[in-house]
Amino acid sequence: MLDIREEISVTHCSHGCQVAVVPIINCEVFTNGHGGLCIQPHLNNLSPDIVNSGWRDYGNRQGTIRLLNIVSDLKMSISLAMNSVLVDKEPDHFQEILKYSKQEQNVEIIGHGLTNSLSAVKHLSFEEQVIQSLDQIEKGSGNERRPISWLTPGFAAPENSSKIL
């Protein structure tokens, strides 16, 4: 496995700092009928699950752009880990993020799987999920940007993931 501590060196930090912070925003999509994070688990079986869906989707609709504005004001670099189904499920939101990442050189979109509803993609191998996810983001960006970094959704990386990536 990759040891991230070997990749980050505080000797390159500005202003003599001793701590490196690597902020990441997760833009996650949960497929209907396949569960997901819950603030009200007893309502998770309802269809539609308005409470939990609204809570999860609020971040994509409102929080992401607010955070990107703050990061821009602070002139910080940030990674945005994106489930690729966001490209088709929320195209306006994706285009806004894409526009922002083009204007601000400090925003990098990284692959984060197809969806965070892992049961919806269990029929695909990890390698297929990576390829499809990166292809979908690249295609959605007009073939201008293919993510070069990856964060596996749901902490579900197989043991050979570093080899596959």
Short mmCIF file of C-alpha atoms in Angstrom, two decimals:
data_model
loop_
_atom_site.label_atom_id
_atom_site.label_comp_id
_atom_site.label_asym_id
_atom_site.label_seq_id
_atom_site.Cartn_x
_atom_site.Cartn_y
_atom_site.Cartn_z
CA MET A 1 0.00 0.00 0.00
CA LEU A 2 1.02 3.59 -0.57
CA ASP A 3 2.21 5.39 2.53
CA ILE A 4 0.79 8.91 2.17
CA ARG A 5 3.24 10.19 4.79
CA GLU A 6 6.05 9.60 2.29
CA GLU A 7 4.22 11.68 -0.33
CA ILE A 8 3.60 14.82 1.74
CA SER A 9 6.53 16.81 3.03
CA VAL A 10 6.11 19.81 5.32
CA THR A 11 9.46 21.12 4.04
CA HIS A 12 7.52 22.48 1.04
CA CYS A 13 4.94 24.32 3.13
CA SER A 14 4.97 28.09 3.03
CA HIS A 15 5.52 30.39 5.99
CA GLY A 16 7.47 27.75 7.94
CA CYS A 17 4.38 25.79 8.94
CA GLN A 18 4.74 22.40 10.56
CA VAL A 19 1.35 20.96 9.63
CA ALA A 20 -0.03 20.15 6.20
CA VAL A 21 -3.81 20.08 5.73
CA VAL A 22 -5.27 18.41 2.64
CA PRO A 23 -8.96 19.37 2.43
CA ILE A 24 -11.31 17.24 0.34
CA ILE A 25 -14.96 17.88 -0.49
CA ASN A 26 -16.94 14.73 -1.28
CA CYS A 27 -19.71 15.14 -3.87
CA GLU A 28 -21.58 11.90 -3.34
CA VAL A 29 -24.69 10.50 -4.97
CA PHE A 30 -26.81 7.74 -3.47
CA THR A 31 -28.92 5.68 -5.84
CA ASN A 32 -32.63 5.39 -4.98
CA GLY A 33 -33.49 2.05 -3.46
CA HIS A 34 -29.90 1.25 -2.51
CA GLY A 35 -29.68 2.99 0.85
CA GLY A 36 -26.99 5.34 2.00
CA LEU A 37 -26.00 7.45 4.96
CA CYS A 38 -28.90 8.22 7.27
CA ILE A 39 -29.68 10.78 9.92
CA GLN A 40 -33.01 9.03 10.49
CA PRO A 41 -32.32 5.30 9.90
CA HIS A 42 -35.88 4.31 10.85
CA LEU A 43 -37.10 6.23 7.77
CA ASN A 44 -34.59 4.66 5.37
CA ASN A 45 -37.10 2.07 4.12
CA LEU A 46 -39.66 4.66 3.03
CA SER A 47 -40.07 5.43 -0.64
CA PRO A 48 -39.34 8.20 -1.25
CA ASP A 49 -37.00 8.72 1.71
CA ILE A 50 -37.41 12.49 1.83
CA VAL A 51 -35.62 13.09 5.15
CA ASN A 52 -32.40 11.20 4.44
CA SER A 53 -32.29 12.03 0.72
CA GLY A 54 -32.76 15.73 1.44
CA TRP A 55 -30.00 15.69 4.04
CA ARG A 56 -27.55 13.91 1.72
CA ASP A 57 -28.37 15.97 -1.35
CA TYR A 58 -28.23 19.35 0.41
CA GLY A 59 -24.44 19.26 0.35
CA ASN A 60 -24.38 18.82 -3.41
CA ARG A 61 -27.02 21.47 -4.03
CA GLN A 62 -25.75 24.14 -1.63
CA GLY A 63 -22.73 23.19 0.44
CA THR A 64 -20.23 22.41 -2.30
CA ILE A 65 -20.30 25.84 -3.91
CA ARG A 66 -20.29 27.58 -0.52
CA LEU A 67 -17.16 25.63 0.45
CA LEU A 68 -15.50 26.32 -2.90
CA ASN A 69 -16.15 30.05 -2.43
CA ILE A 70 -14.54 29.96 1.03
CA VAL A 71 -11.56 28.00 -0.30
CA SER A 72 -11.15 30.52 -3.11
CA ASP A 73 -11.26 33.46 -0.71
CA LEU A 74 -8.57 31.77 1.42
CA LYS A 75 -6.53 30.89 -1.70
CA MET A 76 -6.32 27.25 -0.57
CA SER A 77 -5.92 24.23 -2.79
CA ILE A 78 -8.59 21.57 -2.53
CA SER A 79 -9.58 18.25 -4.01
CA LEU A 80 -13.20 17.54 -4.88
CA ALA A 81 -13.93 13.78 -4.80
CA MET A 82 -16.86 13.17 -7.13
CA ASN A 83 -19.17 10.23 -7.74
CA SER A 84 -19.42 10.26 -11.52
CA VAL A 85 -23.20 9.71 -11.73
CA LEU A 86 -23.42 13.34 -10.59
CA VAL A 87 -22.47 14.25 -14.18
CA ASP A 88 -25.81 12.93 -15.50
CA LYS A 89 -27.98 13.11 -12.36
CA GLU A 90 -27.18 16.76 -11.58
CA PRO A 91 -25.74 18.20 -14.83
CA ASP A 92 -26.19 21.86 -13.83
CA HIS A 93 -24.35 21.29 -10.57
CA PHE A 94 -21.58 19.41 -12.37
CA GLN A 95 -21.17 22.23 -14.90
CA GLU A 96 -20.95 24.78 -12.08
CA ILE A 97 -18.22 22.74 -10.36
CA LEU A 98 -16.45 22.23 -13.68
CA LYS A 99 -16.55 25.95 -14.44
CA TYR A 100 -15.22 26.68 -10.98
CA SER A 101 -12.40 24.16 -11.34
CA LYS A 102 -11.39 25.72 -14.66
CA GLN A 103 -11.35 29.26 -13.22
CA GLU A 104 -9.57 28.32 -10.02
CA GLN A 105 -6.37 26.40 -10.59
CA ASN A 106 -6.44 25.28 -6.95
CA VAL A 107 -9.47 22.95 -7.41
CA GLU A 108 -8.85 19.40 -8.60
CA ILE A 109 -11.72 17.02 -9.39
CA ILE A 110 -10.76 13.49 -8.37
CA GLY A 111 -12.54 10.22 -9.09
CA HIS A 112 -14.73 8.83 -6.30
CA GLY A 113 -16.54 5.92 -7.93
CA LEU A 114 -19.83 5.83 -9.77
CA THR A 115 -22.04 6.20 -6.68
CA ASN A 116 -21.73 5.81 -2.93
CA SER A 117 -24.58 3.28 -3.00
CA LEU A 118 -22.20 0.36 -3.26
CA SER A 119 -25.00 -2.21 -3.60
CA ALA A 120 -26.00 -0.52 -6.88
CA VAL A 121 -22.62 -1.31 -8.45
CA LYS A 122 -21.75 -4.63 -6.80
CA HIS A 123 -22.10 -6.39 -10.17
CA LEU A 124 -19.08 -4.43 -11.46
CA SER A 125 -15.48 -5.17 -10.58
CA PHE A 126 -13.45 -2.46 -8.89
CA GLU A 127 -11.49 -1.95 -12.10
CA GLU A 128 -14.71 -1.53 -14.13
CA GLN A 129 -16.01 1.00 -11.61
CA VAL A 130 -12.78 3.03 -11.81
CA ILE A 131 -12.72 3.06 -15.61
CA GLN A 132 -16.42 3.92 -15.97
CA SER A 133 -16.21 6.64 -13.33
CA LEU A 134 -13.17 8.36 -14.83
CA ASP A 135 -14.60 8.02 -18.36
CA GLN A 136 -17.91 9.59 -17.29
CA ILE A 137 -16.22 12.60 -15.67
CA GLU A 138 -13.92 13.06 -18.66
CA LYS A 139 -16.82 12.85 -21.13
CA GLY A 140 -18.94 15.23 -19.03
CA SER A 141 -16.13 17.77 -19.10
CA GLY A 142 -16.03 17.69 -22.90
CA ASN A 143 -12.97 15.43 -22.89
CA GLU A 144 -10.97 18.25 -21.30
CA ARG A 145 -10.36 16.77 -17.87
CA ARG A 146 -9.77 13.19 -16.81
CA PRO A 147 -9.19 12.88 -13.07
CA ILE A 148 -5.70 11.68 -12.19
CA SER A 149 -6.44 11.03 -8.51
CA TRP A 150 -8.84 8.64 -6.77
CA LEU A 151 -10.68 8.20 -3.47
CA THR A 152 -12.57 4.90 -3.21
CA PRO A 153 -16.17 5.34 -2.00
CA GLY A 154 -17.29 3.77 1.24
CA PHE A 155 -13.76 2.75 2.29
CA ALA A 156 -14.36 -0.29 0.07
CA ALA A 157 -11.02 -0.54 -1.72
CA PRO A 158 -9.96 -4.09 -2.50
CA GLU A 159 -6.51 -5.21 -1.41
CA ASN A 160 -5.13 -4.89 -4.95
CA SER A 161 -6.57 -1.40 -5.53
CA SER A 162 -3.18 0.33 -5.71
CA LYS A 163 -2.19 -2.06 -8.52
CA ILE A 164 -5.44 -1.44 -10.40
CA LEU A 165 -5.17 2.32 -10.00
#
